[in-house]
Coordinates of N, CA and C in Angstrom, one line a residue:
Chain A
X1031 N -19.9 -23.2 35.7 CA -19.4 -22.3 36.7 C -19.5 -22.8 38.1
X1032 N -18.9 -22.1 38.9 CA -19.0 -22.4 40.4 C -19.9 -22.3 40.9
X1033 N -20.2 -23.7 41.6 CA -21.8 -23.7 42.1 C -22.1 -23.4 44.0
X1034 N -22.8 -23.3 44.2 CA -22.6 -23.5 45.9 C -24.1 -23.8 46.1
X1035 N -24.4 -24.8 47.0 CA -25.7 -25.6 47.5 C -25.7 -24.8 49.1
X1036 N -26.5 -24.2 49.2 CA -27.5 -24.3 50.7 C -28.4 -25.0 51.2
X1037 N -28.6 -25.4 52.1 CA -29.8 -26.2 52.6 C -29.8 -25.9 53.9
X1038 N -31.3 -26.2 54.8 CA -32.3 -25.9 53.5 C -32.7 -24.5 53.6
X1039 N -33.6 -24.8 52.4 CA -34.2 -22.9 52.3 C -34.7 -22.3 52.7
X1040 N -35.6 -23.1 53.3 CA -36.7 -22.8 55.0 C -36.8 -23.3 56.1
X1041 N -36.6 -22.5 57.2 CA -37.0 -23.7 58.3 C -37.7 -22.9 59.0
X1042 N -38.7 -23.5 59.6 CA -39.8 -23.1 60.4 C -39.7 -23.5 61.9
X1043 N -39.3 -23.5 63.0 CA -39.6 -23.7 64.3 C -39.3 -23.4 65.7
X1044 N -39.8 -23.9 66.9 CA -40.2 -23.6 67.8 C -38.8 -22.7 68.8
X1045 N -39.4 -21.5 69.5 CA -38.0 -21.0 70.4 C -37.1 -22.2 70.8
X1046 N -36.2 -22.0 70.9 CA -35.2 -22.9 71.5 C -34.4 -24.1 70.9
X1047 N -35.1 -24.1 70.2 CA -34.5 -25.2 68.9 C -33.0 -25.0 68.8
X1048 N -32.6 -26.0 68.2 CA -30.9 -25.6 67.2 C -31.2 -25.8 66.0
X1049 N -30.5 -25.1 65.2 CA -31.1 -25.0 63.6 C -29.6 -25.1 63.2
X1050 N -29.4 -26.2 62.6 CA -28.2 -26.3 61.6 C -28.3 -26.2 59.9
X1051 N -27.7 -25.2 59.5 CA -27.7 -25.0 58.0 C -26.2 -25.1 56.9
X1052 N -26.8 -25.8 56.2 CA -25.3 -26.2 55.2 C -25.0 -25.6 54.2
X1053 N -23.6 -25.4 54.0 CA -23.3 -24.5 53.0 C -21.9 -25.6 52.4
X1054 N -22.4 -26.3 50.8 CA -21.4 -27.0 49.9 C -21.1 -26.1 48.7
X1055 N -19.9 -26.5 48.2 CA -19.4 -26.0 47.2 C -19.5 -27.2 46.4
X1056 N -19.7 -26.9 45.2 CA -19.7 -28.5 44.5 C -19.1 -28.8 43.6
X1057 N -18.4 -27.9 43.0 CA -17.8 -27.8 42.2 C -16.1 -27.8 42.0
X1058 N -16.0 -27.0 43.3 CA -14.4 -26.6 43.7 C -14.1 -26.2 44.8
X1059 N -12.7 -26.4 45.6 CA -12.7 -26.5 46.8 C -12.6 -25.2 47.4
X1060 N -13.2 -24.6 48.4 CA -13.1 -23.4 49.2 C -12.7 -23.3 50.5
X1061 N -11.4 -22.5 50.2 CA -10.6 -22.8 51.4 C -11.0 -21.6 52.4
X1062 N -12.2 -20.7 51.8 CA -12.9 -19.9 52.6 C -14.1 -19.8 52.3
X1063 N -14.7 -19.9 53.2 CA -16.6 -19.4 53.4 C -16.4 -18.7 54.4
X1064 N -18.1 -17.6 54.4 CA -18.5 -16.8 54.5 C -19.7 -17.1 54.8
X1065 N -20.8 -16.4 55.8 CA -22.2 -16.0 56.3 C -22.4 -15.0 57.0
X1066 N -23.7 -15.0 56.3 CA -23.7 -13.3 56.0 C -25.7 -13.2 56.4
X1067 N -26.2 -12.7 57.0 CA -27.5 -12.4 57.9 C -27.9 -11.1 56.8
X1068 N -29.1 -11.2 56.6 CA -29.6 -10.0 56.1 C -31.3 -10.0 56.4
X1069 N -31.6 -8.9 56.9 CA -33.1 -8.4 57.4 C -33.6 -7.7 56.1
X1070 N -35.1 -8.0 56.3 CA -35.8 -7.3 55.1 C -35.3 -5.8 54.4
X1071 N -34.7 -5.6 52.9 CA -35.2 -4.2 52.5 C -33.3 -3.9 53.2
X1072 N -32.8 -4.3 53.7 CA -31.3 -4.8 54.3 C -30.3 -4.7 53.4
X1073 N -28.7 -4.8 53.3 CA -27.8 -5.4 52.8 C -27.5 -6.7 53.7
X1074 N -26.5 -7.3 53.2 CA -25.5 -8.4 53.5 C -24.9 -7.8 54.9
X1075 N -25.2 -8.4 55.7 CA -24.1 -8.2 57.1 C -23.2 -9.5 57.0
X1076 N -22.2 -9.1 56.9 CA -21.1 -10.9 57.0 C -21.2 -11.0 58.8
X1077 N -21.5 -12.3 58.6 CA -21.5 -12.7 60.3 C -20.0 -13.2 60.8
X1078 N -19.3 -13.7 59.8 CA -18.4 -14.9 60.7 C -17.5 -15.0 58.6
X1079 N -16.2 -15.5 58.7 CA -15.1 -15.9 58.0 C -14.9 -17.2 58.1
X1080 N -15.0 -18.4 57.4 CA -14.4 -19.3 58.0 C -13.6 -20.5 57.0
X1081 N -12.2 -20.7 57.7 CA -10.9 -21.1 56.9 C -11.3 -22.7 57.3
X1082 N -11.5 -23.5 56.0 CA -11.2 -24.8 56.5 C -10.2 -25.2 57.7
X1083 N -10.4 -26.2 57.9 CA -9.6 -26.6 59.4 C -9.1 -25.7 60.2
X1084 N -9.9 -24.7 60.7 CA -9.3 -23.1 61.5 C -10.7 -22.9 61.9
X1085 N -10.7 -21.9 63.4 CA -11.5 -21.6 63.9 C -12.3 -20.5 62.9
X1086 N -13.0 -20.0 63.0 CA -14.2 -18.9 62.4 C -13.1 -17.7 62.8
X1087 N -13.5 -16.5 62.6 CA -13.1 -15.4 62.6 C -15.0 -14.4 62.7
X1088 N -15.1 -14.2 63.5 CA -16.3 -13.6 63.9 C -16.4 -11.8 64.1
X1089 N -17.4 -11.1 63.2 CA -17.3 -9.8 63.3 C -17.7 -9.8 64.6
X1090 N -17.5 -8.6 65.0 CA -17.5 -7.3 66.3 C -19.4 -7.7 66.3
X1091 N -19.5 -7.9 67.4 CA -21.6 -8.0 67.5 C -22.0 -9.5 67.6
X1092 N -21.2 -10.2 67.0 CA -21.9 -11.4 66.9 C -21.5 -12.6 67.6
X1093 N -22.3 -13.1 68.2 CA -22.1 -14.1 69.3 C -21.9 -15.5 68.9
X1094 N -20.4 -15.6 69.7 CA -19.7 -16.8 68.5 C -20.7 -18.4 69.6
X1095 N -21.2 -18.2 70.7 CA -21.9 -19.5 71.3 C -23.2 -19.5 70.4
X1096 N -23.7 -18.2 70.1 CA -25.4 -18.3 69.6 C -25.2 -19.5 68.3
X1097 N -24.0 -18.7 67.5 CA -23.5 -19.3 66.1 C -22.3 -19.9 65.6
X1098 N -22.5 -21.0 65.7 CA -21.2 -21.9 65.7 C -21.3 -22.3 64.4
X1099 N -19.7 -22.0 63.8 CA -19.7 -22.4 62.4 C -18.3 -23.2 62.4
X1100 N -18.5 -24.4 61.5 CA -17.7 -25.3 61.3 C -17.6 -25.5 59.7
X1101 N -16.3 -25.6 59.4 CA -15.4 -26.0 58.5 C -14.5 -27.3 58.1
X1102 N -15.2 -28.0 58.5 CA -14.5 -29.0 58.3 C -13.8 -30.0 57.4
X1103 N -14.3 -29.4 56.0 CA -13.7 -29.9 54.9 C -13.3 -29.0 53.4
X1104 N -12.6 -29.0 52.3 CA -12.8 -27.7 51.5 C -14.4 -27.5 50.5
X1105 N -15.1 -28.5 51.0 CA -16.3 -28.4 50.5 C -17.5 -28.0 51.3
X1106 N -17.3 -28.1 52.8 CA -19.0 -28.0 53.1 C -18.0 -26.7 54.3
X1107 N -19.5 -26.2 55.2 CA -19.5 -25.5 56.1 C -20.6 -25.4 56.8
X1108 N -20.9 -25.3 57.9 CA -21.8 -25.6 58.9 C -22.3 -24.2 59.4
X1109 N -23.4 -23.7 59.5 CA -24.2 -22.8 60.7 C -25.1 -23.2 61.3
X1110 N -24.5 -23.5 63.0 CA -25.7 -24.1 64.0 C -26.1 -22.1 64.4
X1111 N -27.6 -22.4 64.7 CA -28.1 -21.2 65.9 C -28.6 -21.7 66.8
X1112 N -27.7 -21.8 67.7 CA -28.0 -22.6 69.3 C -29.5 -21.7 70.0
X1113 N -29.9 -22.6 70.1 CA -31.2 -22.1 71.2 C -31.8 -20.7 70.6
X1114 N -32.5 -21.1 69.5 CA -33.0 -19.8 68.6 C -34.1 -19.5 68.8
X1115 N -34.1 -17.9 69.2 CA -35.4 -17.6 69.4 C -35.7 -16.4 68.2
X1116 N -37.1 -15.7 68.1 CA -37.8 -15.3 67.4 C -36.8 -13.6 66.9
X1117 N -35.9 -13.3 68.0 CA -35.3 -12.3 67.2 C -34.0 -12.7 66.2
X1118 N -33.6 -13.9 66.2 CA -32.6 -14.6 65.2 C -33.3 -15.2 63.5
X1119 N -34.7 -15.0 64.1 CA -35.1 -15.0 62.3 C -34.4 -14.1 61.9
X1120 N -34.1 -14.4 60.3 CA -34.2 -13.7 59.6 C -33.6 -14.8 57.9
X1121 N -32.9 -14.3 56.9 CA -32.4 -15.3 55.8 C -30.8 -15.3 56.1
X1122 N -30.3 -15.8 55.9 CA -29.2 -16.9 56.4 C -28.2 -17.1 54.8
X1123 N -27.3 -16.2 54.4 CA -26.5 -16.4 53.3 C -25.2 -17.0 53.2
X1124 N -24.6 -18.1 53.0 CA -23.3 -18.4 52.6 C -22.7 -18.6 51.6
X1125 N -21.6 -18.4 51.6 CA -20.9 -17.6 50.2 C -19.0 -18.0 50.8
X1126 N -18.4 -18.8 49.0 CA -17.5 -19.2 49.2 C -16.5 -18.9 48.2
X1127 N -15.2 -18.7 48.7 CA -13.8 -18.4 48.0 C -13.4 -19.9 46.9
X1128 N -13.4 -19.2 45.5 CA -12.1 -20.2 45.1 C -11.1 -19.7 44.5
X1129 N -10.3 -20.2 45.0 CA -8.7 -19.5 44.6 C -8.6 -19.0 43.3
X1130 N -9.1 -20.0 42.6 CA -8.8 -20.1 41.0 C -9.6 -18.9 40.2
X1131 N -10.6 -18.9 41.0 CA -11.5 -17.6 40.2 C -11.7 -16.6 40.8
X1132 N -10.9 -16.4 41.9 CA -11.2 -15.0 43.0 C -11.2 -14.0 42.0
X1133 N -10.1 -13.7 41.1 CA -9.2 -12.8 40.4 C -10.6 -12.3 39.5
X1134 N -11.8 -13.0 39.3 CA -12.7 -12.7 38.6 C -14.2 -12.2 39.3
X1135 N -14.4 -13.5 40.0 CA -15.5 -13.3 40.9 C -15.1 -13.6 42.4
X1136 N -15.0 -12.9 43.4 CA -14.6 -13.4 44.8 C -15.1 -14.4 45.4
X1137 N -16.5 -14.1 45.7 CA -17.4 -15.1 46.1 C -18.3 -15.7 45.7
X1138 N -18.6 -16.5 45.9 CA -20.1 -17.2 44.8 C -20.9 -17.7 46.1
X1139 N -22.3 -17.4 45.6 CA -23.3 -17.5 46.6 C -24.1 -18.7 46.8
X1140 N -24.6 -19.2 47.9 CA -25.9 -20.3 47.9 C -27.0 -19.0 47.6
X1141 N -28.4 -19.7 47.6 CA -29.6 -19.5 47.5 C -30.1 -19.3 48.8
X1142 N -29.5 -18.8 49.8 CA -30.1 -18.7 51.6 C -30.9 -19.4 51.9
X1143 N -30.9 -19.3 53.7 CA -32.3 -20.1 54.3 C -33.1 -18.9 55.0
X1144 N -34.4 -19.1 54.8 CA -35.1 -18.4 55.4 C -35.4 -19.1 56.6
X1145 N -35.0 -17.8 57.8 CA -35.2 -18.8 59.1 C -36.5 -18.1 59.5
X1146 N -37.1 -19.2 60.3 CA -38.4 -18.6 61.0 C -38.6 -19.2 62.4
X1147 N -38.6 -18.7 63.4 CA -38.7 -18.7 64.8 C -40.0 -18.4 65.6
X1148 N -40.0 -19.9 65.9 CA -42.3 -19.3 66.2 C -42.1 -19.0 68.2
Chain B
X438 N -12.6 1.8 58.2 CA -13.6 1.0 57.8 C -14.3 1.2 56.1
X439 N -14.1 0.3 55.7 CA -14.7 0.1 54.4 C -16.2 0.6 54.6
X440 N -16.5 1.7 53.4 CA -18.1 2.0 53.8 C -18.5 2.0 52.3
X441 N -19.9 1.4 51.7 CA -20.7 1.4 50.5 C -22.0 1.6 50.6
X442 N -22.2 3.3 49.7 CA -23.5 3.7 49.7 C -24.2 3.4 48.7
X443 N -24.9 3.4 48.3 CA -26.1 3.2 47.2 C -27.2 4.0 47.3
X444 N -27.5 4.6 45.9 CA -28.7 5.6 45.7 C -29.1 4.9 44.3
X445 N -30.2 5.8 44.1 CA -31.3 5.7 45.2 C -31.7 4.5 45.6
X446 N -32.8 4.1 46.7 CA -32.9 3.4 47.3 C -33.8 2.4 46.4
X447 N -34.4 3.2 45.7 CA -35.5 2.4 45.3 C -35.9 2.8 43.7
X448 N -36.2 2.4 42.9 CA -36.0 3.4 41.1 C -37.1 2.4 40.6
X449 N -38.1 3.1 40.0 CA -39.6 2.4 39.2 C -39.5 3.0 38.0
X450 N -39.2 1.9 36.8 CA -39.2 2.6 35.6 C -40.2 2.1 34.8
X451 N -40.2 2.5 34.0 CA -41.0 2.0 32.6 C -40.1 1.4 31.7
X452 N -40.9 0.3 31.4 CA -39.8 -0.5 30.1 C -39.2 0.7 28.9
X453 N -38.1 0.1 28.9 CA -37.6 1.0 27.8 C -36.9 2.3 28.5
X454 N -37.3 2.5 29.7 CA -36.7 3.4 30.5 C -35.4 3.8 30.6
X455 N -34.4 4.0 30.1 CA -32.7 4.0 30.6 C -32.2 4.6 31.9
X456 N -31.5 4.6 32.3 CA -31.6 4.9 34.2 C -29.8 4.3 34.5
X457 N -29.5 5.0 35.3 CA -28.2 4.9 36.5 C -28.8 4.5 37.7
X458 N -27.4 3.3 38.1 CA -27.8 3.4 39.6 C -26.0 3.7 40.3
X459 N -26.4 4.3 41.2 CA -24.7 5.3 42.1 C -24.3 4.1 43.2
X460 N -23.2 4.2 43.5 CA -22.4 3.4 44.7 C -21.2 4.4 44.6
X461 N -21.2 4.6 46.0 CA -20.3 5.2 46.4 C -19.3 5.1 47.3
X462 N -18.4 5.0 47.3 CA -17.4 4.4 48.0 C -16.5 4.3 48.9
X463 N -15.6 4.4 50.3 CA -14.5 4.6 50.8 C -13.4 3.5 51.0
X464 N -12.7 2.7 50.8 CA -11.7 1.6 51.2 C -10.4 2.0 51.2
X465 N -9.8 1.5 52.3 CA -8.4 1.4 52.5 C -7.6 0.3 51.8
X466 N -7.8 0.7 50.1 CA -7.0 -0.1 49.0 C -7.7 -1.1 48.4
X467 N -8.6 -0.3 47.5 CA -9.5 -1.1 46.4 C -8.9 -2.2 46.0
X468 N -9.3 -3.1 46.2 CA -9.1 -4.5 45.3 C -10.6 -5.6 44.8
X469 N -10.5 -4.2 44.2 CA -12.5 -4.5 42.9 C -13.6 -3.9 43.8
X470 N -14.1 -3.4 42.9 CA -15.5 -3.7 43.1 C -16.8 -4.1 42.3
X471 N -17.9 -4.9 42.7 CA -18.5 -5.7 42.6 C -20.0 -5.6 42.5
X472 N -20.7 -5.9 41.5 CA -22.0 -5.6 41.4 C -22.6 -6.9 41.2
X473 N -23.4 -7.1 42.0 CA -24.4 -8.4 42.2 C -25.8 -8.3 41.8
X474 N -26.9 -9.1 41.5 CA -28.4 -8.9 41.2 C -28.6 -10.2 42.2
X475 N -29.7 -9.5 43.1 CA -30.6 -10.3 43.8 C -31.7 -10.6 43.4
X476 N -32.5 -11.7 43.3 CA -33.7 -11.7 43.4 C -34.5 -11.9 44.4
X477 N -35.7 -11.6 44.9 CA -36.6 -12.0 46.0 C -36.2 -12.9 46.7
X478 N -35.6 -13.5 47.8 CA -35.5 -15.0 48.4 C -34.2 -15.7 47.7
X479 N -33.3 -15.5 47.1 CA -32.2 -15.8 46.4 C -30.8 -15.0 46.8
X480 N -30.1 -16.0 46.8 CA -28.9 -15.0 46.9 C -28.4 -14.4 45.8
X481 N -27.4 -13.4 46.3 CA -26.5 -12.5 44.8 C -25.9 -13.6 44.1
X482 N -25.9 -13.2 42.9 CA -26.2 -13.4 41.5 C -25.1 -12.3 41.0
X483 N -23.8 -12.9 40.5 CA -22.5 -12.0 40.4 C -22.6 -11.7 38.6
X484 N -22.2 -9.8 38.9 CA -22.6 -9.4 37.4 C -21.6 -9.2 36.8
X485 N -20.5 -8.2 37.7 CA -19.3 -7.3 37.0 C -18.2 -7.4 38.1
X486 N -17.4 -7.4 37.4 CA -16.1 -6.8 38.8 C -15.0 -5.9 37.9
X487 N -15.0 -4.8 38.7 CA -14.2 -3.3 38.2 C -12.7 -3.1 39.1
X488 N -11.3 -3.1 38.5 CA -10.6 -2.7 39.4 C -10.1 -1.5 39.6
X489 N -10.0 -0.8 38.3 CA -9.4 0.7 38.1 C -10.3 1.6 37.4
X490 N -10.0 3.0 38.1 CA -10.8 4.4 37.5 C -10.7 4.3 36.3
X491 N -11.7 4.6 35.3 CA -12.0 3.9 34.1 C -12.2 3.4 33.4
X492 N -12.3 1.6 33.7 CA -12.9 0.8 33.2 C -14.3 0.1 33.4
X493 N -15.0 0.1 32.1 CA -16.2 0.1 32.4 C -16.1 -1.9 31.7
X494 N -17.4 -2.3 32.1 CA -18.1 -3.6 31.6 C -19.1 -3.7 31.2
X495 N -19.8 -4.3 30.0 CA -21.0 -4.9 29.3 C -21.3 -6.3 29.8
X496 N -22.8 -5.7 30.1 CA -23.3 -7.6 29.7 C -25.0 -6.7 29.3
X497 N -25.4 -7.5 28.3 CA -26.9 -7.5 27.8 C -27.3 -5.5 28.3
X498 N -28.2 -5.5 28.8 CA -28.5 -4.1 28.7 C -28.1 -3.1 30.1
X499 N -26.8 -3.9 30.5 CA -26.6 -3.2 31.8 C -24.8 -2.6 31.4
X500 N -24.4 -1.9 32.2 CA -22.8 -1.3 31.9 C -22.5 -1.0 33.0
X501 N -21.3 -1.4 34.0 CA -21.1 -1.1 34.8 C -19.7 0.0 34.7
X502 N -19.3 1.0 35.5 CA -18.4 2.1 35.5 C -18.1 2.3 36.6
X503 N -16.4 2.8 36.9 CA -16.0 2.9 37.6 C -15.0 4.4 37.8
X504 N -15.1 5.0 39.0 CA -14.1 6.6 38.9 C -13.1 6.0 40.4
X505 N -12.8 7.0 41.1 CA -12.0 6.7 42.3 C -13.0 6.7 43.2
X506 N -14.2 7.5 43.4 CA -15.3 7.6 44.4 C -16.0 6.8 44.2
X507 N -16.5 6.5 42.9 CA -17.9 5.7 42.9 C -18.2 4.6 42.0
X508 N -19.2 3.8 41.6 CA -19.7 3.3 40.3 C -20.7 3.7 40.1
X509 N -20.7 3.4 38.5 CA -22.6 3.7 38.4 C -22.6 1.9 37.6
X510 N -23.6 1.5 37.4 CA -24.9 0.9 37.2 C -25.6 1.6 35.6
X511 N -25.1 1.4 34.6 CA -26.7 2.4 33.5 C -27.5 1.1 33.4
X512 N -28.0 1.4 33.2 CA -29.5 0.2 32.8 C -30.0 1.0 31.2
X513 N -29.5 0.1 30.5 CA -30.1 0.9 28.8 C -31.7 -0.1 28.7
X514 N -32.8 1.0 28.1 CA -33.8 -0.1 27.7 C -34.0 -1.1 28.3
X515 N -34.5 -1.4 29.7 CA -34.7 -2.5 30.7 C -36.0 -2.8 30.4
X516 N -35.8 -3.9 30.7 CA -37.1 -4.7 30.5 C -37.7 -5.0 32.0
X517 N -39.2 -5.8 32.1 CA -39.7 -6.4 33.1 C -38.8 -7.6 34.2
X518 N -37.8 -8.0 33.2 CA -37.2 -9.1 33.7 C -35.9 -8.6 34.3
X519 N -35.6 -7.3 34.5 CA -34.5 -6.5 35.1 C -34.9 -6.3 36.1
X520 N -35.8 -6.4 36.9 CA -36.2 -6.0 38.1 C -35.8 -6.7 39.3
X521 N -35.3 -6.4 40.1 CA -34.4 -7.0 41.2 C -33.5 -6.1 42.0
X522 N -32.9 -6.5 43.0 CA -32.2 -5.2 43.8 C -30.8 -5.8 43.4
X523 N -30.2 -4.6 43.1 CA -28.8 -4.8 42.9 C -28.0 -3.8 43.6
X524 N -26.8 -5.0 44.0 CA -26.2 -4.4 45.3 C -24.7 -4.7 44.4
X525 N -23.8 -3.2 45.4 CA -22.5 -3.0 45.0 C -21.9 -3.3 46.1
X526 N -20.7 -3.9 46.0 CA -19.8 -4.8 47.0 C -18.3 -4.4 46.6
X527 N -17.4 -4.3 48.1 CA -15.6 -4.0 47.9 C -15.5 -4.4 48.4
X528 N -13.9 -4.8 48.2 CA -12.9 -5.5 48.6 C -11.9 -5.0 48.7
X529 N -10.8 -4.6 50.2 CA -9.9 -3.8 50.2 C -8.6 -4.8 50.2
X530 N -7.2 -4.2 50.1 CA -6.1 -5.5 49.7 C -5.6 -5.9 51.0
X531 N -6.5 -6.0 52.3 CA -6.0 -6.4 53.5 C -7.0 -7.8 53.8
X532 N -7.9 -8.1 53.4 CA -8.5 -9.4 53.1 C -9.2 -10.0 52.4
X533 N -10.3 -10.6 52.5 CA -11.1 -11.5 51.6 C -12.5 -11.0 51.4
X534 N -12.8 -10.4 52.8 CA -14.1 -9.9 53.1 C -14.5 -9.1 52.2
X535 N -16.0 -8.9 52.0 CA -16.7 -8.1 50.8 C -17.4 -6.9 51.8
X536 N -17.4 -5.4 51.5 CA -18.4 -4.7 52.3 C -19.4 -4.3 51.2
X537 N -20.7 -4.4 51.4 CA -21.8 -4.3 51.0 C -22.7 -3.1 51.2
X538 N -23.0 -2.3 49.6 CA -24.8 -1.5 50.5 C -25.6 -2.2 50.5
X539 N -26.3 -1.0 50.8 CA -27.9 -1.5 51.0 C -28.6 -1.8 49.9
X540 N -28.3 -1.8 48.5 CA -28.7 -2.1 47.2 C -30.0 -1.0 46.8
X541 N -29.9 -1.1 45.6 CA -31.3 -0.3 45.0 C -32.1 -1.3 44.5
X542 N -33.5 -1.3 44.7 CA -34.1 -2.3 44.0 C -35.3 -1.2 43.0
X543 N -35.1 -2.6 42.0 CA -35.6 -1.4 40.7 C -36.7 -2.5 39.8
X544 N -37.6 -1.5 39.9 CA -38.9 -2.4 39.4 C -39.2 -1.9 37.8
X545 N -39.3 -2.6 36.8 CA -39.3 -2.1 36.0 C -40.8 -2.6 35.1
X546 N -41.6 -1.6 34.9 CA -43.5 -1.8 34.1 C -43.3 -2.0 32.7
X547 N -43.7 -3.0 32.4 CA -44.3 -3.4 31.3 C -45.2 -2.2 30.5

């Protein structure tokens, strides 16, 4: 089945940092990803859409400088959190389209990062 | 706006227990809806996908169902190893995006 890799699953550090997190598909190409923020006890918030070689498509709230997502290939996708402080913890979900099996399952998930902001 | 509710929040059963879980629904042109299992620290974990008022799905001791408003979720005879929050997800025929509840998480005693 369709796999998708996140990395990594935890990250621990200091205000201000940039934290970059990866989101592969490994199995088959995704001409769309998806990340999606969720707080304790929470559902899925999707943060951001994003079409290989095309800019992100960002919900209403979310600050496209804080979180820069790149797409630059039909397998990987990128979440930087620029200059992250302690209220941007939280776990960190991406989740990707394949054409071929939308019709069954839409999206297939990584295993999230848990972010932590000291 | 696509809206998905989920009841109850929270359901503690006893093995062997049988139980429903509700999702309730609004979208401007169903195209599926979707039942996921999370576990603690993991992402969703894809169960069922429903397109039309009345068709339901099997897998192992769960059945998912579908009306114009809502789904349910039964849980037949659950075991300890059913425990996890499961969240219901749509998709309307204007894009890709998924709208999510808040899931029910359901602990189930040995």
């Amino acid at each position: 089945g369709a796999v998708v890799s996140q990395h990594p699953s935890r990250v621990i550090c200091k205000s201000g940092t940039s934290v970059k997190i990866e989101c592969r598909s490994l199995d088959f190409q995704a001409t769309t990803m998806f990340w999606y923020r969720q707080f304790p006890k929470q559902s899925l918030m999707l943060m951001a859409t994003s079409n290989e070689g095309s800019k992100a498509t960002y919900e209403q709230g979310v600050e496209k400088d804080k979180f820069l997502i790149n797409h630059a290939s039909l397998t990987l996708s990128t979440l930087t959190v620029t200059s992250a402080h302690p209220e941007d913890s939280s776990f960190y979900i991406c989740s990707a389209r394949d054409p071929v099996s939308d019709s069954n399952q839409p999206q297939h998930f990584g295993d999230g990062t848990r972010l932590s902001i000291l | 706006e696509d809206q998905v509710t989920q009841s109850p929040e929270a359901l503690r059963l006893q093995e062997g227990e049988s139980s429903s879980l509700n999702c309730s629904y609004t979208v401007s042109g169903l195209r599926g809806l979707f039942w996921y299992r999370q576990d603690p620290g993991k992402g969703p974990e894809f169960l069922f996908t429903l397109y039309s008022a009345g068709e339901e799905k099997e897998k192992e001791r769960l059945k998912a169902t579908l009306t114009k408003k809502e789904s349910f979720l039964h849980i037949t005879a659950p075991k300890p190893e059913d425990s996890a929050t499961y969240l219901c997800a749509v998709r309307n025929t204007y894009d890709y995006k998924l709208s999510f509840g808040a899931g029910t998480t359901v602990t189930v005693r040995a």
